[in-house]
CSV table of C-alpha atoms and ligand atoms in Angstrom, one decimal:
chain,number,residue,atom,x,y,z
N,1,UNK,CA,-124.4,-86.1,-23.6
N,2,UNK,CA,-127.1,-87.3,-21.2
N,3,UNK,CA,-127.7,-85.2,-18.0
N,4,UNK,CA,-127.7,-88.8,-16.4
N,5,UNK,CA,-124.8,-90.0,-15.2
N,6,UNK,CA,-124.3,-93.5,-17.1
N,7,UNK,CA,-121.6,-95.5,-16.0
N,8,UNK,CA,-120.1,-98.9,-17.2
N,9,UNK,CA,-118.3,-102.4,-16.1
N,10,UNK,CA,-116.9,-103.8,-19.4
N,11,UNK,CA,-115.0,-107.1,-18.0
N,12,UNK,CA,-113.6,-109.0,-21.0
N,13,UNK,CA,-114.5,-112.9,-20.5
N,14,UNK,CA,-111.6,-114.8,-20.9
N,15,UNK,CA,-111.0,-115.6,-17.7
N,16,UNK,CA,-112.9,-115.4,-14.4
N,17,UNK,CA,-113.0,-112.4,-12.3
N,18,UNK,CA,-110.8,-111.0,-9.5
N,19,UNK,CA,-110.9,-109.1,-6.9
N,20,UNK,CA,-109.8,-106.3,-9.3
N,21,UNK,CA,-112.3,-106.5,-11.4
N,22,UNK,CA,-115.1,-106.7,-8.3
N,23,UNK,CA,-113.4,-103.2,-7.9
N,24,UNK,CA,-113.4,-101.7,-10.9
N,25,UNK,CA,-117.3,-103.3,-11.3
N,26,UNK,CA,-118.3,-102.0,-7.1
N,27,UNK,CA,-116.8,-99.0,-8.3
N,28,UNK,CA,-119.1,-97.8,-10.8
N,29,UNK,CA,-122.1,-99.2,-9.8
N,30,UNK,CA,-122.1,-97.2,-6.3
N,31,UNK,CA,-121.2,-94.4,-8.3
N,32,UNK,CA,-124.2,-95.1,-10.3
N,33,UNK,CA,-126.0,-95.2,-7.4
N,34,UNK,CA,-124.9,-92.0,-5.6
N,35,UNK,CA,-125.4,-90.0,-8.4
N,36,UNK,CA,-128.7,-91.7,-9.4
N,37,UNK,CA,-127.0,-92.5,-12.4
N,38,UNK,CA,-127.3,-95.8,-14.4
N,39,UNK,CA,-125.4,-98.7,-14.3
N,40,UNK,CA,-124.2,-100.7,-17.9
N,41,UNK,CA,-122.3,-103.8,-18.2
N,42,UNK,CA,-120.5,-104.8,-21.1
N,43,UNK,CA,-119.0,-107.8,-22.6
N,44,UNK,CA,-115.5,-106.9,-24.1
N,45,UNK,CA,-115.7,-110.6,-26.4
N,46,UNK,CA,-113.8,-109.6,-29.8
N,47,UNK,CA,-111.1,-112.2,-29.5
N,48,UNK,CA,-113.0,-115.2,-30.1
N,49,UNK,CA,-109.9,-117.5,-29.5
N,50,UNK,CA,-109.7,-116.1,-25.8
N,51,UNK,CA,-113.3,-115.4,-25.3
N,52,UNK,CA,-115.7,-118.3,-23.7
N,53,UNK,CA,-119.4,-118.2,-23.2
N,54,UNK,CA,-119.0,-120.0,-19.4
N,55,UNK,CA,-116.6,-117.1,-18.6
N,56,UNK,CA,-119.4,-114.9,-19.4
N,57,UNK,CA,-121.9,-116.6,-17.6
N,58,UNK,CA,-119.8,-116.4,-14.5
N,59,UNK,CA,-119.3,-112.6,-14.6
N,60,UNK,CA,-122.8,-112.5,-14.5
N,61,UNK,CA,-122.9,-114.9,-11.9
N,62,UNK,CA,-120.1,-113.2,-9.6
N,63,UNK,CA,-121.7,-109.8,-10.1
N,64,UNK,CA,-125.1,-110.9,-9.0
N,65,UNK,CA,-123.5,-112.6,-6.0
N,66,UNK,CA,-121.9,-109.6,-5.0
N,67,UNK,CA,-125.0,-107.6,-5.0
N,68,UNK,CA,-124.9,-105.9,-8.1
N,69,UNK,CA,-127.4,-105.4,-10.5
N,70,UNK,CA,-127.2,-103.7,-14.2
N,71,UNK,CA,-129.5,-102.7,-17.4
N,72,UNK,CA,-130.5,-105.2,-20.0
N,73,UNK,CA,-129.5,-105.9,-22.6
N,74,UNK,CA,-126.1,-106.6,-21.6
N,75,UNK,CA,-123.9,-105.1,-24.9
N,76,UNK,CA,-122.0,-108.1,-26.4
N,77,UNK,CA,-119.4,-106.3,-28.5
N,78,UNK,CA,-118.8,-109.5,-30.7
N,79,UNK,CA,-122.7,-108.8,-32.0
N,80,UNK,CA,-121.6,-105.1,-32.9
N,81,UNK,CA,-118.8,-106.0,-35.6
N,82,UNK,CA,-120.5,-103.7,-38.1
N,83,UNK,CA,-120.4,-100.8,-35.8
N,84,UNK,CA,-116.6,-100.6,-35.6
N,85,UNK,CA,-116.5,-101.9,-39.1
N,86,UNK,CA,-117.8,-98.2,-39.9
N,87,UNK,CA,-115.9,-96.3,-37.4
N,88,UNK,CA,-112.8,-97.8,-38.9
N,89,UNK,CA,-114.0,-97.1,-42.6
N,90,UNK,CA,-114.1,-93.1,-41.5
N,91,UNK,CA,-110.9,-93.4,-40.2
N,92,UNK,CA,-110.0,-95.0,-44.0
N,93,UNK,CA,-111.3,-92.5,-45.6
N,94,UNK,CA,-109.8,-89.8,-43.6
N,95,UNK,CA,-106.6,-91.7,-45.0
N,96,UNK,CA,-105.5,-92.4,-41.1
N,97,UNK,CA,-105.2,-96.0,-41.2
N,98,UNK,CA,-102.9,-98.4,-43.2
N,99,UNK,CA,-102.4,-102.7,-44.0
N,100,UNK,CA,-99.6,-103.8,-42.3
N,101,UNK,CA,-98.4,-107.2,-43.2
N,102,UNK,CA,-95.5,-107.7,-41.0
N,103,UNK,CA,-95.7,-111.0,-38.6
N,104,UNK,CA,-94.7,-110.6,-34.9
N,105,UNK,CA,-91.3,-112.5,-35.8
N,106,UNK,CA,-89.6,-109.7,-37.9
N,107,UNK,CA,-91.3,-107.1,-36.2
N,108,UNK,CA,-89.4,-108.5,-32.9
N,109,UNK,CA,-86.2,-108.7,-35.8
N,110,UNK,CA,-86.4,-105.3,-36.3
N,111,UNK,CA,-86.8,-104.0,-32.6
N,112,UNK,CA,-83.5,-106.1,-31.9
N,113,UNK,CA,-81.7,-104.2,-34.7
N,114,UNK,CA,-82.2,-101.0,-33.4
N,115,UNK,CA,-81.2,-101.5,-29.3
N,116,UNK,CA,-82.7,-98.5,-27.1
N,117,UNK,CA,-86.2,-98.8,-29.4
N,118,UNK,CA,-88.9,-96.9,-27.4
N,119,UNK,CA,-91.6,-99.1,-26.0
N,120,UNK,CA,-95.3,-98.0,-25.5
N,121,UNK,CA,-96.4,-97.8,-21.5
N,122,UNK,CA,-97.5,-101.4,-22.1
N,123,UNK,CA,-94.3,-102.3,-22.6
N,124,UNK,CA,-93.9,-103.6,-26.3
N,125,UNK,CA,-91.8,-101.6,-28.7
N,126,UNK,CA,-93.3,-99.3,-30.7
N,127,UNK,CA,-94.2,-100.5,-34.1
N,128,UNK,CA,-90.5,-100.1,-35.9
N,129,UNK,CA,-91.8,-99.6,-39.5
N,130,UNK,CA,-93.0,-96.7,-41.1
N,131,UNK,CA,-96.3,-96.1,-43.2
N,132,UNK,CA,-93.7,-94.9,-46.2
N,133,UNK,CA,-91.2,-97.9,-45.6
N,134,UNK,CA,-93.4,-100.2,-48.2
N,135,UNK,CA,-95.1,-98.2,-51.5
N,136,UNK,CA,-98.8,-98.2,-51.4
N,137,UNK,CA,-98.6,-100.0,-54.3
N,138,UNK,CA,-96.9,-103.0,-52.8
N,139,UNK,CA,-99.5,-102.7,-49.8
N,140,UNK,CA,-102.2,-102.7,-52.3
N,141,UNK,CA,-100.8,-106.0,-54.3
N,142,UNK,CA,-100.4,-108.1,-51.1
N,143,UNK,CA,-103.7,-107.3,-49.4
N,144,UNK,CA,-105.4,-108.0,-53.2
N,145,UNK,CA,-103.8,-111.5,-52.8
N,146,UNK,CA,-104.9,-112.2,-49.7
N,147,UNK,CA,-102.0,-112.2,-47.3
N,148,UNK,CA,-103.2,-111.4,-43.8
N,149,UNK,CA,-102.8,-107.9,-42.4
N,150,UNK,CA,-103.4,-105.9,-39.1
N,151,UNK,CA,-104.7,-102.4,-39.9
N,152,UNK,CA,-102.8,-99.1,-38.0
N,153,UNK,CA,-103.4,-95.9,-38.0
N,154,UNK,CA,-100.9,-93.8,-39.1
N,155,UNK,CA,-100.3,-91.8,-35.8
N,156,UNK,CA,-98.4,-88.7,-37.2
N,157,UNK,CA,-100.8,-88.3,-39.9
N,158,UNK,CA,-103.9,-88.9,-37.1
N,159,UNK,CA,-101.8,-86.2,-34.8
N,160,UNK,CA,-101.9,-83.9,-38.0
N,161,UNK,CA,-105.5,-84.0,-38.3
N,162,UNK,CA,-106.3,-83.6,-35.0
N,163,UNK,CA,-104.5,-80.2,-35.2
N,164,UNK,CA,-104.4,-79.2,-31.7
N,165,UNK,CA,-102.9,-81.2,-28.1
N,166,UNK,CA,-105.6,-83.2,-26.8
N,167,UNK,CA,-106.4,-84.1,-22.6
N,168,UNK,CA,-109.2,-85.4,-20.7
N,169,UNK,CA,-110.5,-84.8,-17.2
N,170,UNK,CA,-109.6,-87.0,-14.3
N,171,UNK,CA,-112.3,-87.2,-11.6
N,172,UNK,CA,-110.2,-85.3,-8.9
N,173,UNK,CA,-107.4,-84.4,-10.7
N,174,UNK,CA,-108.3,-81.7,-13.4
N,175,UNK,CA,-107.3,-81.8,-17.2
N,176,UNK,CA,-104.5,-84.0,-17.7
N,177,UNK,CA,-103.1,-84.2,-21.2
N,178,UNK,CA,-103.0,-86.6,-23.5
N,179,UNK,CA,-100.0,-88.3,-24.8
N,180,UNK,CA,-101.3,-91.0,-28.1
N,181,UNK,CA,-97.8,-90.3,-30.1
N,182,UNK,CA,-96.5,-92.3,-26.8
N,183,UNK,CA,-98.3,-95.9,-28.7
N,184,UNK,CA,-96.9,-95.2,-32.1
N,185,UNK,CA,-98.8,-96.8,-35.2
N,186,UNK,CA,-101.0,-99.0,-32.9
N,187,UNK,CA,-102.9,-101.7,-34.4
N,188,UNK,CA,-106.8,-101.2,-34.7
N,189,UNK,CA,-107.8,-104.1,-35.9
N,190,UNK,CA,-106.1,-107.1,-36.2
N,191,UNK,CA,-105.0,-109.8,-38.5
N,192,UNK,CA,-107.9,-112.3,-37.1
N,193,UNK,CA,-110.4,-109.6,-35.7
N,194,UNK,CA,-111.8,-106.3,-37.5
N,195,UNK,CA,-111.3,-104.3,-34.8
N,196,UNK,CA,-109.1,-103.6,-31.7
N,197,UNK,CA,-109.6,-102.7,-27.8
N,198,UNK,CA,-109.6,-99.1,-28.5
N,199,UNK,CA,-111.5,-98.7,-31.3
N,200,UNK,CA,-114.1,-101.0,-30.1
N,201,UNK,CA,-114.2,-99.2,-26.2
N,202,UNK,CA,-114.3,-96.0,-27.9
N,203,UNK,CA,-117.3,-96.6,-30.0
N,204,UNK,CA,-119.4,-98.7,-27.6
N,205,UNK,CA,-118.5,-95.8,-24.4
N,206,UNK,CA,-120.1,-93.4,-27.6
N,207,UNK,CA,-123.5,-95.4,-28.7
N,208,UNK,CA,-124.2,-96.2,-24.7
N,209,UNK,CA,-124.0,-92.8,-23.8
N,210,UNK,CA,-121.4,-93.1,-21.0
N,211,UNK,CA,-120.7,-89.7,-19.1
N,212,UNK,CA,-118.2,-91.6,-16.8
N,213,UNK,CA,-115.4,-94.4,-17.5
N,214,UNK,CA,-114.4,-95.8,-13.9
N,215,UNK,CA,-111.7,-98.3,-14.5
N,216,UNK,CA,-108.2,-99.5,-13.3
N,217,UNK,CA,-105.0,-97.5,-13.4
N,218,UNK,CA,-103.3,-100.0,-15.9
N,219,UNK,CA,-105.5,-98.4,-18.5
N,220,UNK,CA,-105.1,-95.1,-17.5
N,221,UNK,CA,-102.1,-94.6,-20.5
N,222,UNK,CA,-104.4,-96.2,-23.7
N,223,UNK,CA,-106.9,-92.8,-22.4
N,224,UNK,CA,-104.6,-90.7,-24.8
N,225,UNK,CA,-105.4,-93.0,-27.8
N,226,UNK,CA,-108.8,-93.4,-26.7
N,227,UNK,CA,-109.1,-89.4,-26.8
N,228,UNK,CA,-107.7,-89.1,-29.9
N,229,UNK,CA,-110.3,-91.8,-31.6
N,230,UNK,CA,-112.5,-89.7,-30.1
N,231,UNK,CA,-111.8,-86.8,-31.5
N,232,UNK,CA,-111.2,-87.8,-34.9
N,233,UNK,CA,-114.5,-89.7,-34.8
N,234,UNK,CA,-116.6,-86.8,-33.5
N,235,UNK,CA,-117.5,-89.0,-30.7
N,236,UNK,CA,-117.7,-87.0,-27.1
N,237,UNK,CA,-115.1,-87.5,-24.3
N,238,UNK,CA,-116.6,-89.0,-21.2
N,239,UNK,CA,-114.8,-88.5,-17.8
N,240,UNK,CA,-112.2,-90.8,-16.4
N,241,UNK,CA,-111.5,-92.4,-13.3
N,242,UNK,CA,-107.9,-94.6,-12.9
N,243,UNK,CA,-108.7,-96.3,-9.8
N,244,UNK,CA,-106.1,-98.2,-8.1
N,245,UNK,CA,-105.5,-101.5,-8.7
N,246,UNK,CA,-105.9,-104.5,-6.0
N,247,UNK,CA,-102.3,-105.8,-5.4
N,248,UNK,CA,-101.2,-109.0,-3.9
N,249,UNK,CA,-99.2,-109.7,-1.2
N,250,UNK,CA,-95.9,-109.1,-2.8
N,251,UNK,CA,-97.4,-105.9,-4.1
N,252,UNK,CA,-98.5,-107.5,-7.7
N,253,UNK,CA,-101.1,-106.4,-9.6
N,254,UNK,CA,-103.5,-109.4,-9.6
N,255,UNK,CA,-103.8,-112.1,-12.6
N,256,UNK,CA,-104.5,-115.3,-13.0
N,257,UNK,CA,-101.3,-116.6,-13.9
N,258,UNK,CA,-99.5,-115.8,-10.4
N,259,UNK,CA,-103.0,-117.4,-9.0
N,260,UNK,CA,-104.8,-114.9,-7.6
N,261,UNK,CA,-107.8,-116.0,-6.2
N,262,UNK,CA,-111.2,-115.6,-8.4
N,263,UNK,CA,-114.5,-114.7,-6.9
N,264,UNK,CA,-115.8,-118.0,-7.5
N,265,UNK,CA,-112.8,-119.4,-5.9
N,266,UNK,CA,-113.4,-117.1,-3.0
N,267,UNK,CA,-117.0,-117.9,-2.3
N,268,UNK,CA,-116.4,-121.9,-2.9
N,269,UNK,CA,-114.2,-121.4,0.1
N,270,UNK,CA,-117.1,-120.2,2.5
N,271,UNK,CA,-116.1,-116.3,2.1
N,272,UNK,CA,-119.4,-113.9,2.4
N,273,UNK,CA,-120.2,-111.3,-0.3
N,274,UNK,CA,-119.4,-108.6,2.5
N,275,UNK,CA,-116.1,-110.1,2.8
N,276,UNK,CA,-115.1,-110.4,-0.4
N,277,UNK,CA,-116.6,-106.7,-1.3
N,278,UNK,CA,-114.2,-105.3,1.8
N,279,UNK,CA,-111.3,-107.1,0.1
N,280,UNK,CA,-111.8,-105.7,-3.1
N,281,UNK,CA,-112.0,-102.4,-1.9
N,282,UNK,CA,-109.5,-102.1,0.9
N,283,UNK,CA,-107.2,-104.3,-0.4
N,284,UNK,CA,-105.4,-108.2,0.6
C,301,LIG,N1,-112.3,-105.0,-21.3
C,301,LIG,C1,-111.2,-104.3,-20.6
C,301,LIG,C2,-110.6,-105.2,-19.5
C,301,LIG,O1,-111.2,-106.2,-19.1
C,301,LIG,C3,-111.7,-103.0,-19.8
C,301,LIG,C4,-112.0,-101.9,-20.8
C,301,LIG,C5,-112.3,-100.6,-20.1
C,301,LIG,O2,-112.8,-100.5,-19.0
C,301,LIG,O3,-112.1,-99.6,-20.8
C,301,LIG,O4,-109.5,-105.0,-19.2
């Protein structure tokens, strides 16, 4: 791993930015600058239903309004397909990963069967089906005739290989350990893209070299699965930083559906970059 500190924003552009992301993004690039470190952004675009080009252009807009400025080229990870393309084809042949054909609507059917299901710390139940529930056989004859399927990895089998309890290191909190069986069989890649958030986040943080991931709390859980990617790809563990998230007045975490305000929306108003900067950091 570099000597250099390298740290990244990786906004997803489906949306415009809040003032949580102008944390998460102010964040790392002061760290970046404390530490004389460098400063990456990434464009998180593999959903290319939700993803839109004038979303990216405003995060590079907003950024540059704030004061920020970043290394070119910008990583699109939408240009990268083949790269997690081969990250999931080790994982294949490790035998860690299986087709699963099951739509959302009997996967919801079988959650409802079986009340007190556990949920991952997103929130949605575990996947309720088991690599073994349909023969490999069966798996091999629909996904030869074309049906769509999500790919999984098979988590007991992944926790297997990895052989030993894995953690990471939290800036200012020491080793804290990782918990991936908490996700179950979690999709990584899905019916309509090859790849998923944490395979994709994994492999990019790995080929740019980044020492340090500074990024909200709400992700802070998906570190486990990330850490066990990691491991079973030989890729190296960076360090972490769950920062606080910018909560609205009724203590919500920001989105765009309860209308928090966007940076664009924020400077149309009159507000200076200062301003908006001390909001983002300190809060509503
Ligand atoms: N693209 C993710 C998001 O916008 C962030 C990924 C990360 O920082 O690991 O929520």
């Amino acid at each position: 791993m570099s000597d250099t500190p390298i740290f990244r924003f990786a906004p997803t552009p489906n949306g415009p930015l809040h003032l949580g992301h102008a944390r998460s993004a102010i964040l790392n690039f002061e760290a970046a600058r404390a530490t004389g470190g460098r400063f990456l952004l990434r464009i998180e675009d593999i959903d290319a239903t939700r993803c839109r080009p004038e979303y990216e252009a405003a995060i590079f807009d907003d950024l540059a309004w704030l004061g920020l400025d970043w290394e070119q080229p910008v990583r699109r990870q939408s240009e990268h397909m083949a790269d997690y393309a081969a990250a999931l084809a080790r994982l294949d042949q490790m035998g860690l990963v299986y087709p699963s054909f099951e739509s959302r609507a009997e996967i919801r059917r079988a959650v409802e069967a079986r009340p007190g299901w556990p949920r991952d710390p997103d929130g949605a139940p575990l996947f309720p089906f088991t690599r073994g529930a349909m023969s490999e056989a069966i798996r091999e004859r629909r996904r030869a005739a074309g049906e769509p399927y999500a790919l999984r990895l098979d988590m007991r089998a992944a926790l297997d290989q990895a052989g030993q309890p894995l953690s990471w290191h939290e800036e200012g909190e020491g080793i804290i350990p990782a918990d991936p069986a908490a996700w179950g069989d979690v999709v990584i890649a899905r019916k309509e893209v090859p790849t998923s958030y944490h395979l994709a986040v994994v492999v990019d943080d790995a080929l740019q070299g980044i020492t340090h991931v500074v990024r909200g709390t709400d992700l802070r859980p998906s570190t486990s699965v990330h850490r066990l990617m990691q491991h079973l790809l030989g890729l190296p563990a960076p360090v972490y930083r769950h920062h606080t998230l910018v909560l609205d007045e009724q203590g919500r975490k920001l989105s765009k559906s309860l209308g928090a305000p966007s940076i664009a929306g924020l400077r149309v108003q009159g507000m200076a970059p200062e301003e908006v900067k001390r909001l983002a950091m300190n809060g509503i």
